[in-house]
Short mmCIF file of C-alpha atoms in Angstrom, two decimals:
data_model
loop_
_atom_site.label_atom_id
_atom_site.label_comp_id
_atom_site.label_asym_id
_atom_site.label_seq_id
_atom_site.Cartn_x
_atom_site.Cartn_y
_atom_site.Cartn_z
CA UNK A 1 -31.40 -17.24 34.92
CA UNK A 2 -33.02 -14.73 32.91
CA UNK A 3 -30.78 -13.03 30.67
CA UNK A 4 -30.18 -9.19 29.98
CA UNK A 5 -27.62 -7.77 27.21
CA UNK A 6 -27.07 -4.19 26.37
CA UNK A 7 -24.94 -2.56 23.84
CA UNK A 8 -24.42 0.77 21.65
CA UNK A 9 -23.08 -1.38 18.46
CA UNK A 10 -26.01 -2.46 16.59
CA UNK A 11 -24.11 -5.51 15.23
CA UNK A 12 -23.05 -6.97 18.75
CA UNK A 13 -27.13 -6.00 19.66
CA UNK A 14 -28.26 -8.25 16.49
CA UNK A 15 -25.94 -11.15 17.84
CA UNK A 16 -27.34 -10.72 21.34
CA UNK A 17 -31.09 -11.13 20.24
CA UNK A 18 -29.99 -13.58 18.07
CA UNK A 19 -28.67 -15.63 21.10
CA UNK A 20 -30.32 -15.15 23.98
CA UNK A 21 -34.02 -13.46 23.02
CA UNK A 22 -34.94 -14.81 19.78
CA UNK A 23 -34.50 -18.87 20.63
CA UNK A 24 -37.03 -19.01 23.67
CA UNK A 25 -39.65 -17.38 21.89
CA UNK A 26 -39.79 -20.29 19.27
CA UNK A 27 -38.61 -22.95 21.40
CA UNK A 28 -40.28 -26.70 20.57
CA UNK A 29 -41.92 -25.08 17.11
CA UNK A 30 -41.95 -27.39 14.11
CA UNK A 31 -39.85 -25.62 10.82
CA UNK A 32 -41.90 -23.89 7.80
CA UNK A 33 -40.23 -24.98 5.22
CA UNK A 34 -41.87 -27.45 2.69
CA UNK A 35 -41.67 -30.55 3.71
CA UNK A 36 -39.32 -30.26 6.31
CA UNK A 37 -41.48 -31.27 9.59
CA UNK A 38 -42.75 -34.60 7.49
CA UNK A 39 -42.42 -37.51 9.21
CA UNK A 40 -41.06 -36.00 12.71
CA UNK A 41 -42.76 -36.16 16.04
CA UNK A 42 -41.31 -33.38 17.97
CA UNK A 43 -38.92 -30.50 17.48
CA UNK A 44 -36.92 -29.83 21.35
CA UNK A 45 -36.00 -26.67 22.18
CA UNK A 46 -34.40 -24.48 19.07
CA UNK A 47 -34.08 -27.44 16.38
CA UNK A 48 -36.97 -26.34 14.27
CA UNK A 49 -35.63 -23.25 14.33
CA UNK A 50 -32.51 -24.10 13.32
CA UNK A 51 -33.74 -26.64 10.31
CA UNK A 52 -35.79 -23.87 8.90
CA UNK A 53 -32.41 -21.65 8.76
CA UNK A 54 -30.67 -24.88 7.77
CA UNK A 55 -33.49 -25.55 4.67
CA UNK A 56 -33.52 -22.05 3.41
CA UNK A 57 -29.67 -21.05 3.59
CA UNK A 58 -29.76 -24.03 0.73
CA UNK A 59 -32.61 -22.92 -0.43
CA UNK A 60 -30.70 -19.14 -1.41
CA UNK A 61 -27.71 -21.01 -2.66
CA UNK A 62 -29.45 -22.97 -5.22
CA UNK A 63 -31.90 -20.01 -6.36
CA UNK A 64 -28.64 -17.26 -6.34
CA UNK A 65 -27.00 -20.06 -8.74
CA UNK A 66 -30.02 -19.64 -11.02
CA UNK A 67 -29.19 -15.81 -11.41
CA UNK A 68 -25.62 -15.49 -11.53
CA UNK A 69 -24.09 -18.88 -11.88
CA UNK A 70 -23.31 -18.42 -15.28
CA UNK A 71 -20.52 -15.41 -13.42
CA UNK A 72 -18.46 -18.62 -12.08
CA UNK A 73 -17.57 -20.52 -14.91
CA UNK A 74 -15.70 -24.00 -14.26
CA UNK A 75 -12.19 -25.08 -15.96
CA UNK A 76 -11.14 -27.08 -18.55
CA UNK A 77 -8.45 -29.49 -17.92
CA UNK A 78 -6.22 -30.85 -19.99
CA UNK A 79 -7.59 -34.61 -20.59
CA UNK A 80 -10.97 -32.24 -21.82
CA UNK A 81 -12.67 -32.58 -18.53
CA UNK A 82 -13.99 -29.99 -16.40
CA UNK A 83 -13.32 -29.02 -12.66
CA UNK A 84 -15.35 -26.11 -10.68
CA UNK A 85 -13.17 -23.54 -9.59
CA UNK A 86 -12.17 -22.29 -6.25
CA UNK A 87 -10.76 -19.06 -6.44
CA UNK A 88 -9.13 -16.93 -9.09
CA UNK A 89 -5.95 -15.56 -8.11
CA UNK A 90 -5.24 -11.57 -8.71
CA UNK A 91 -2.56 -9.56 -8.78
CA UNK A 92 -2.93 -5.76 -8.51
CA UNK A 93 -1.00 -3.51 -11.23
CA UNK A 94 0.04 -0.02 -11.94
CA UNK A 95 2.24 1.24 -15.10
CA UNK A 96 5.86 1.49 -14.48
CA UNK A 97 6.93 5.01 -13.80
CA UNK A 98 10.09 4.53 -15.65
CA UNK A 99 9.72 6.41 -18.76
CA UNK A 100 11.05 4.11 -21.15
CA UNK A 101 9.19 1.22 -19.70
CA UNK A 102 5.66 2.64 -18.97
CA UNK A 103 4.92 -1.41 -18.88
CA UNK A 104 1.92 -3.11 -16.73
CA UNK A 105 4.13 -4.22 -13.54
CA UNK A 106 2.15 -6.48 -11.46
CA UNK A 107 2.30 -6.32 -7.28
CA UNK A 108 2.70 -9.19 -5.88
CA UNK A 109 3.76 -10.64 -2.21
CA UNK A 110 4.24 -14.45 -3.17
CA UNK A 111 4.06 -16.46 -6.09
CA UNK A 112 3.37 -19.58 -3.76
CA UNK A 113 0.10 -21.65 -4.96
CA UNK A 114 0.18 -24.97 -3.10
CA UNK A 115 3.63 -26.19 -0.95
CA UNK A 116 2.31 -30.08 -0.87
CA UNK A 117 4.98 -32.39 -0.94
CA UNK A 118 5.73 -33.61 -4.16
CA UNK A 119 2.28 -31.27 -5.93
CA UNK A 120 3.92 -27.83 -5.48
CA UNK A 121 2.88 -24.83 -7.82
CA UNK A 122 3.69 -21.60 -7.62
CA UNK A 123 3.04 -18.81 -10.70
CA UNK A 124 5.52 -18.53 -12.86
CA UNK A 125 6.05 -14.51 -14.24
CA UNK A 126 6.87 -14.47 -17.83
CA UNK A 127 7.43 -10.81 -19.62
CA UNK A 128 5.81 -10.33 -22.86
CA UNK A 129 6.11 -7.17 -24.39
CA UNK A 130 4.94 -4.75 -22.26
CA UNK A 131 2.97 -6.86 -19.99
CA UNK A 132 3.62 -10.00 -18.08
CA UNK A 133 1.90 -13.06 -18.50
CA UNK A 134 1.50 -15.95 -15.90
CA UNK A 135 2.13 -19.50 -16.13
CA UNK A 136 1.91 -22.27 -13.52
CA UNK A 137 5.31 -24.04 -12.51
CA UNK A 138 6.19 -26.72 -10.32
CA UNK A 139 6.46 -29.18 -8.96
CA UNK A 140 10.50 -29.18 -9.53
CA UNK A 141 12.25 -25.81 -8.73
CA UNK A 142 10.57 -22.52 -6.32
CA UNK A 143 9.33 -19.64 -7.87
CA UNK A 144 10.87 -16.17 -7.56
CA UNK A 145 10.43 -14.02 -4.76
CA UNK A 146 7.23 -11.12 -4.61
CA UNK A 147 7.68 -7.71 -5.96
CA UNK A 148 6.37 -5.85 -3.31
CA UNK A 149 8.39 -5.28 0.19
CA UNK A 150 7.07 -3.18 2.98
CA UNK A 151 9.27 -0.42 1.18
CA UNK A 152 8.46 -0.45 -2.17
CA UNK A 153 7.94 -2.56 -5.37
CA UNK A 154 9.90 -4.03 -8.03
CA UNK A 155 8.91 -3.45 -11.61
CA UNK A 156 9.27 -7.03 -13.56
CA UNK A 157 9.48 -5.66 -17.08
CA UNK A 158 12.24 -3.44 -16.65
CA UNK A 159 14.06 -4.06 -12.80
CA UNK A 160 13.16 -0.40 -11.83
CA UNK A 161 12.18 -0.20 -7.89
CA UNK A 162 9.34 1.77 -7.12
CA UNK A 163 8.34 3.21 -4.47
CA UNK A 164 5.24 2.92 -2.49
CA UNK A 165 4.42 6.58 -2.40
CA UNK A 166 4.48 6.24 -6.05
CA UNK A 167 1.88 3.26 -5.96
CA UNK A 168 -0.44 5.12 -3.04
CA UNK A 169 -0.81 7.93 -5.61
CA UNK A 170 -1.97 5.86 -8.48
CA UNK A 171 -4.22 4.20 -6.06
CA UNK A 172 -5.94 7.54 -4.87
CA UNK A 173 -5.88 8.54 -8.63
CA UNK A 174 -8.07 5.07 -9.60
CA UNK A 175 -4.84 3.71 -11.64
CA UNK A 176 -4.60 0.31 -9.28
CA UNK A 177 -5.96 -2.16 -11.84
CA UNK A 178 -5.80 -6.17 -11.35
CA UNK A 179 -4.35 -9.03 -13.41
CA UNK A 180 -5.52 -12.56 -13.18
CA UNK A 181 -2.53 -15.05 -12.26
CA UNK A 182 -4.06 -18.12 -11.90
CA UNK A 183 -7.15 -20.23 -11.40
CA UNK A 184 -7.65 -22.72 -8.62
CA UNK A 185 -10.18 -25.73 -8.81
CA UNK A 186 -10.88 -28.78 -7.08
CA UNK A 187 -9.89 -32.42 -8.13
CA UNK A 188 -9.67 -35.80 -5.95
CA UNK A 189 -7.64 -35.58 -3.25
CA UNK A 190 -5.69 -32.37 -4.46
CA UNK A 191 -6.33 -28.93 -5.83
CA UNK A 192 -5.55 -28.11 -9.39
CA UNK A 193 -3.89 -24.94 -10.47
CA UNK A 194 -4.28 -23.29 -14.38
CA UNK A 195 -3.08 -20.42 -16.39
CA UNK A 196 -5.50 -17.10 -17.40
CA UNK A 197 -8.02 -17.87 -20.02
CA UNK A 198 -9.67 -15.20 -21.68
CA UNK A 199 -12.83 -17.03 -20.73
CA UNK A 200 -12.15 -16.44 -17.08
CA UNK A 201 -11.14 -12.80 -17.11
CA UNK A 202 -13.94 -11.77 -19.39
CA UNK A 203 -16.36 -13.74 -16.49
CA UNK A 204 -15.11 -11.26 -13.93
CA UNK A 205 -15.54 -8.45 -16.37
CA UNK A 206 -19.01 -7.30 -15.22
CA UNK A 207 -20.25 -3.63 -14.22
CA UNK A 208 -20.55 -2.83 -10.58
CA UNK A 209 -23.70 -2.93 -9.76
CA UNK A 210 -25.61 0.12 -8.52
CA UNK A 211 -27.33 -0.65 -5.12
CA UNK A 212 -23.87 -0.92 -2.90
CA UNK A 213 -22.62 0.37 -0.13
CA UNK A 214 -21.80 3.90 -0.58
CA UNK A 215 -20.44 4.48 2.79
CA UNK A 216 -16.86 6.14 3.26
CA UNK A 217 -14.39 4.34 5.10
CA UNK A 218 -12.73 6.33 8.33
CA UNK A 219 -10.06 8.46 7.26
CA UNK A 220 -7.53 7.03 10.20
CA UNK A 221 -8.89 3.97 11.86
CA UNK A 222 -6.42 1.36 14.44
CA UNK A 223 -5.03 -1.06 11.33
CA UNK A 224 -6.88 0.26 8.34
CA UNK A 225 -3.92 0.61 5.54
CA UNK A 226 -6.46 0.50 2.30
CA UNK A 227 -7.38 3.96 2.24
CA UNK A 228 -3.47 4.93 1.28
CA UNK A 229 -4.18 3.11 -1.83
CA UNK A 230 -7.48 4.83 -2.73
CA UNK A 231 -9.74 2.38 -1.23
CA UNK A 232 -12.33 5.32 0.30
CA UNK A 233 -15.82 3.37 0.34
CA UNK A 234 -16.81 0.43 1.65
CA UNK A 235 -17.84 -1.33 -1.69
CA UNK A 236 -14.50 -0.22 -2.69
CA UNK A 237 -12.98 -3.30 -0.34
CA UNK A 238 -15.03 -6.34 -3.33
CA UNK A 239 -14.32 -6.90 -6.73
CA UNK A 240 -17.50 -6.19 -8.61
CA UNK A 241 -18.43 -9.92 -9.03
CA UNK A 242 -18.24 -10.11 -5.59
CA UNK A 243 -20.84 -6.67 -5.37
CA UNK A 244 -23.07 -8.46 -7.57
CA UNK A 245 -23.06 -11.87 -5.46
CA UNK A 246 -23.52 -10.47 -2.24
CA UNK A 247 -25.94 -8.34 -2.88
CA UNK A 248 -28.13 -11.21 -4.86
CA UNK A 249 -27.89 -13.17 -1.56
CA UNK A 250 -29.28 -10.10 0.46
CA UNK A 251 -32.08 -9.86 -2.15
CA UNK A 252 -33.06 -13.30 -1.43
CA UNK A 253 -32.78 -12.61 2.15
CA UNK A 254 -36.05 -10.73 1.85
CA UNK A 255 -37.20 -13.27 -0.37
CA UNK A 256 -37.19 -15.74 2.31
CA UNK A 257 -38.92 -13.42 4.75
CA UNK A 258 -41.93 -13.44 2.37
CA UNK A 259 -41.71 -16.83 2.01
CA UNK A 260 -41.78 -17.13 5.27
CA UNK A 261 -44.64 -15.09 6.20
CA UNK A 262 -46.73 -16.67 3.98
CA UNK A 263 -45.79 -20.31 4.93
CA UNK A 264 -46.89 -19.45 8.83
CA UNK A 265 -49.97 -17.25 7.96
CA UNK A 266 -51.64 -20.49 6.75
CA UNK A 267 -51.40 -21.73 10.53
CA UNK A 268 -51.09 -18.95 12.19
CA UNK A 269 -52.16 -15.11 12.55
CA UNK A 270 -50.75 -12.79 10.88
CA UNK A 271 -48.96 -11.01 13.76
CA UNK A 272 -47.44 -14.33 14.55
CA UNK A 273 -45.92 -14.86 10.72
CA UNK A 274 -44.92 -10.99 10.79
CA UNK A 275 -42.68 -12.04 14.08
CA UNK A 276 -41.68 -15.22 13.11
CA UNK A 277 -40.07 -14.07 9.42
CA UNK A 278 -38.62 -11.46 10.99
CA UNK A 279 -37.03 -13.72 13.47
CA UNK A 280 -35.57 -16.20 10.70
CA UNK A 281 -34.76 -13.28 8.67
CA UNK A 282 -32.25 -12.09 11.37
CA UNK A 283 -30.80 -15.26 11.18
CA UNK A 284 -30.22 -15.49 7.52
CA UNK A 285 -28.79 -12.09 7.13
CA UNK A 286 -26.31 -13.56 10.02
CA UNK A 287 -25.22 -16.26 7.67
CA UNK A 288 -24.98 -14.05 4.65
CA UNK A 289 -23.18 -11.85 6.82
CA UNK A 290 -20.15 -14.58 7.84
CA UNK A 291 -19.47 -15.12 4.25
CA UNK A 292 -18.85 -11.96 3.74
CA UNK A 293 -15.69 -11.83 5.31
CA UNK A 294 -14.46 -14.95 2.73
CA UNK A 295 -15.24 -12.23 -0.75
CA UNK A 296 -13.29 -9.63 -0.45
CA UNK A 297 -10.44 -8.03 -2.44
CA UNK A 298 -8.42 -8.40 0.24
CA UNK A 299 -8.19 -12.04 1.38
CA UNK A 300 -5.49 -13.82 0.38
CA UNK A 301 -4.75 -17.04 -0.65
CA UNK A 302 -2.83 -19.55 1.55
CA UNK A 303 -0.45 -21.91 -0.01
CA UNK A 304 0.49 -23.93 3.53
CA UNK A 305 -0.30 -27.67 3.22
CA UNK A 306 -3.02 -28.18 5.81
CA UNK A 307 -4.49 -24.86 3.89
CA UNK A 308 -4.29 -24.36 0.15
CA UNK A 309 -7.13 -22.21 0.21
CA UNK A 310 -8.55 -18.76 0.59
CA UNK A 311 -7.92 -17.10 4.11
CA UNK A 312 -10.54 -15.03 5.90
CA UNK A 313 -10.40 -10.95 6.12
CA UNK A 314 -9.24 -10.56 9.81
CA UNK A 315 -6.90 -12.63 10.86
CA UNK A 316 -6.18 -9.78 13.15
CA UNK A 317 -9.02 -6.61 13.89
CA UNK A 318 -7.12 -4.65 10.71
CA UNK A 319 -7.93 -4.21 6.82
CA UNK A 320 -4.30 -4.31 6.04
CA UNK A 321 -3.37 -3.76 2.26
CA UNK A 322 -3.59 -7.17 0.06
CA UNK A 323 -1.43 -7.16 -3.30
CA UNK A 324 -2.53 -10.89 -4.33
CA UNK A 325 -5.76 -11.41 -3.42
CA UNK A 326 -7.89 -14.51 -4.12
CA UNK A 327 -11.87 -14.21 -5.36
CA UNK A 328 -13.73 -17.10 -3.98
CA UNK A 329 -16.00 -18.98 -5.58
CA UNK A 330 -19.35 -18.62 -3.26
CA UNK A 331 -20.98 -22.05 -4.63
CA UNK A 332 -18.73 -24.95 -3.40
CA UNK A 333 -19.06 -26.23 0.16
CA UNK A 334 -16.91 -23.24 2.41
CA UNK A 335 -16.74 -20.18 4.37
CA UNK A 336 -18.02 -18.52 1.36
CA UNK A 337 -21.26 -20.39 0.58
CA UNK A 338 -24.41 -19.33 2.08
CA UNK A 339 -25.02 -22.84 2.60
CA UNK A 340 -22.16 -23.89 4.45
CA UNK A 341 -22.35 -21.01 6.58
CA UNK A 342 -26.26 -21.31 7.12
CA UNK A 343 -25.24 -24.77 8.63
CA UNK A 344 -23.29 -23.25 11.14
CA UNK A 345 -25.23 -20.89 12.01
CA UNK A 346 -27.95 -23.64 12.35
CA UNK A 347 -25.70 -25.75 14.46
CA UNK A 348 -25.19 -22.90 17.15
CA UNK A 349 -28.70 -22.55 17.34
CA UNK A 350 -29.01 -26.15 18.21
CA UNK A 351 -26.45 -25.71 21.22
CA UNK A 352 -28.18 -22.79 22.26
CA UNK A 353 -30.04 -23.08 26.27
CA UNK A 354 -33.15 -21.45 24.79
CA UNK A 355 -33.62 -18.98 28.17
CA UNK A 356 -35.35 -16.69 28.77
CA UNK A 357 -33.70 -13.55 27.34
CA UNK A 358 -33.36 -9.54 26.37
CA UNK A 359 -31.10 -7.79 24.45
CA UNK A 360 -31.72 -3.75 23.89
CA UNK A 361 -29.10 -1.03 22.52
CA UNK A 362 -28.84 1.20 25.52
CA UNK A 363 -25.79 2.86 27.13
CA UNK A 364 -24.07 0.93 30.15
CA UNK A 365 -24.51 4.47 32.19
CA UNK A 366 -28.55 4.68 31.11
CA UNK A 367 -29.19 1.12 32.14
CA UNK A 368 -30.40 -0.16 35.44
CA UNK A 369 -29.08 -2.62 37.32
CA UNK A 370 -31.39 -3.77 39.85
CA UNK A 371 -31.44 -7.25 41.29
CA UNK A 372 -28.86 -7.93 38.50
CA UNK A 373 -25.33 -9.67 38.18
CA UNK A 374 -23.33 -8.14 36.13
CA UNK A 375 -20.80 -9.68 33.49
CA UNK A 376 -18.62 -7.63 31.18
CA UNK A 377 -15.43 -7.40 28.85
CA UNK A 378 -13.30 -5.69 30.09
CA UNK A 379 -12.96 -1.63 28.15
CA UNK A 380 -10.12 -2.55 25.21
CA UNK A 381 -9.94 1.91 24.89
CA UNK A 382 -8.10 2.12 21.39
CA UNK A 383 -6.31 -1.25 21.07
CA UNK A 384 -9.58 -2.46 19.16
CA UNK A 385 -11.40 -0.21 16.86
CA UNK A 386 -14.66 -1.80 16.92
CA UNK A 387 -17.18 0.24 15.89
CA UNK A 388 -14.73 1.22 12.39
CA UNK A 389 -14.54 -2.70 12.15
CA UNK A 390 -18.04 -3.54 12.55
CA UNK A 391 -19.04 -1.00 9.83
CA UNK A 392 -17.34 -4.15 7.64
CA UNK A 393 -20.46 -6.30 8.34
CA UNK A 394 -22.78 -3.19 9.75
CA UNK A 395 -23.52 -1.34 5.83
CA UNK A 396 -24.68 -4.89 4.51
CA UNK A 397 -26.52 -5.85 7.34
CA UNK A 398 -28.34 -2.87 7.08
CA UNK A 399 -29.14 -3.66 3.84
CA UNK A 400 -31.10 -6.76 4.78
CA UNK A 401 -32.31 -5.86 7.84
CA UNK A 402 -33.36 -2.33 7.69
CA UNK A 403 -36.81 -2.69 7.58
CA UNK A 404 -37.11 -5.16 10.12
CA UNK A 405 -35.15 -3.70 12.79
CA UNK A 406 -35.33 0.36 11.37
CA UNK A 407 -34.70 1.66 15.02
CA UNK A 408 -31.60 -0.53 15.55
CA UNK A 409 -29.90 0.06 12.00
CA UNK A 410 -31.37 3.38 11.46
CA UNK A 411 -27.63 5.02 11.20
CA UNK A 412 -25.63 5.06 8.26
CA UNK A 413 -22.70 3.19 10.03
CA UNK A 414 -22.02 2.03 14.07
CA UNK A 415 -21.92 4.87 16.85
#
């Protein structure tokens, strides 16, 4: 059957074309990529498309390492080797309020790095002076509970409770800071965890960059807790390493697209490269857009034993408030490598029928219905807020994709 999809969110309107328009139009098409259609009869239904998303999602994560690999230094362990990192562990701070402390009291909800059997570690809290340093402990003995409760925090320098009205207004003041606790990188068959090096923090260090989104956040949205803690913008939600890598990847999103064009225009007309870059650019931006949800300030990391890694943004449709939050590393094999997530992007292409297909952004009470069956989700009213959630993915796709699709994404954030 020949299918139709309408909606008012740009970002479910990308997906749509993505699945059901784009596919048929370069169905049983050899990939443009160099080298990739060598020694290969035929390419059935979507797989060229798919290598050529498959080839240059690899492509970006080898050229982005070029530029700002040098921002994700590995570790040095301590037989002298080296292991690449995984994630470095924060906590968020604010100075005590008690006057005769005034120390740097970190926030923390667990101390928890890996519950294993027998390889436990957890973050061991040690106060020095008027800050607290962090060790790693285990595998013997548990560490000590979080400082922060869903009614207020505990300073570790001094024992004074704090309140969280106290911490929302150094957060809407800009006095929220963040403390490195520990560094997680990958060894055989087990992860390993290290103290803060001066190395590492100074890595992180870096200026935010000045192309970002500079779009404000909704002042009440269903499950959005950030902005009582000064989070207003949407770039406000990434450390600025994270700024830097993301946007790098959507630069090279456009660098594929000329790449692109100029690979098909030696086969093919011109219109026929425009449309076919702009069709593999859609797809890229996809991938780039999945691993954004994995580099955030606000994902956490997950100690559980079939874990032990960094957890994704929405486990449920909220942007609840994160005190320890884990910084991925995007260049290792994961949710947070263009790579990986070009490759599964790539692999739903593969599955897809490669129908006939038409996707629009149109109101359900402007669009017609003739000769038409009709499928729909069911109206969720306010116990999603999708269009505030979308806006997540919706500023940096817009980013990418705002010259190829200016109608679409020509709002600053979702109707």
């Amino acid at each position: 059957l020949e299918a139709y999809a309408s909606d008012l969110n740009p970002v479910a309107v990308l997906i749509n074309k993505a699945l059901i328009e784009i596919p048929s139009k370069w169905a049983s098409r050899p990939p443009v990529f160099p080298g990739a259609a060598d020694g290969a009869n035929s390419w059935p239904s979507t797989t060229g498309l798919a290598e050529d998303v498959r080839r240059y999602g690899q492509w970006m994560r080898d050229e982005a390492e070029k530029r700002i690999g040098y921002m994700y230094p590995k570790v040095k362990l301590s037989d002298g080797s080296e292991a690449t990192v995984i994630a470095w562990i924060w906590a968020r701070t604010v100075t005590c309020p008690n006057p005769a402390c005034n120390g740097t009291m970190p926030l923390v909800n667990k101390f928890w790095l890996g519950k294993k059997k027998g390889k436990e570690r957890y973050v061991k809290p040690i106060v020095d002076g008027k800050r607290v340093r962090f060790e790693i402990g285990g595998p013997n003995g548990v560490p000590r509970e979080g400082t922060v409760s869903r009614t207020g925090a505990v300073c570790l320098l001094c024992g004074t409770p704090v309140p969280l009205a106290y911490i929302r207004s150094e957060g809407k003041a800009w006095r929220i800071g963040a403390q490195l606790m520990a560094v997680a990188a990958e060894g055989p068959r087990q992860r390993y965890y290290l103290a803060p090096t001066e190395e590492h923090e100074k890595a992180a260090d870096i200026p935010r960059p000045v192309d970002v989104p500079d779009s404000e956040l909704p002042e009440q949205a269903l499950g959005f807790r950030v902005q009582s803690y000064g989070m207003m913008r949407h770039a406000d939600l990434f450390t600025n390493r994270e700024l830097v890598a993301i946007g790098t990847f959507n630069g090279l999103v456009q660098d594929v697209r000329r790449r692109v064009f100029h690979a098909v225009s030696q086969r093919d007309s011109v219109e026929s490269a425009h449309e076919y870059a702009d069709a593999l650019v859609l797809y890229m931006a996809l991938a780039v857009s999945r691993i954004v949800g994995s580099m955030t300030n606000l994902n956490a990391w997950n100690p559980a034993p079939s874990k032990e890694g960094v957890g994704g943004i929405f486990k449920l449709q909220a942007l609840p408030m994160t005190w320890d939050f884990a910084e991925c590393n995007c260049f290792i094999p994961g949710p947070a490598e263009i790579a990986t997530s070009a490759s599964w992007v790539a692999r739903s292409l593969e599955l897809l029928p490669a129908g006939l297909g038409h996707a629009t952004q149109v109101s359900a009470q402007k669009q017609s219905y003739s000769g038409m069956l009709i499928s729909t989700d069911p109206p969720y009213y306010d116990n999603v807020g999708y269009a505030d959630l979308s806006d997540f993915f919706y500023v940096w796709l817009r980013h990418s994709l705002g010259d190829v699709f200016p109608e679409l994404m020509g709002t600053l954030l979702t109707p």
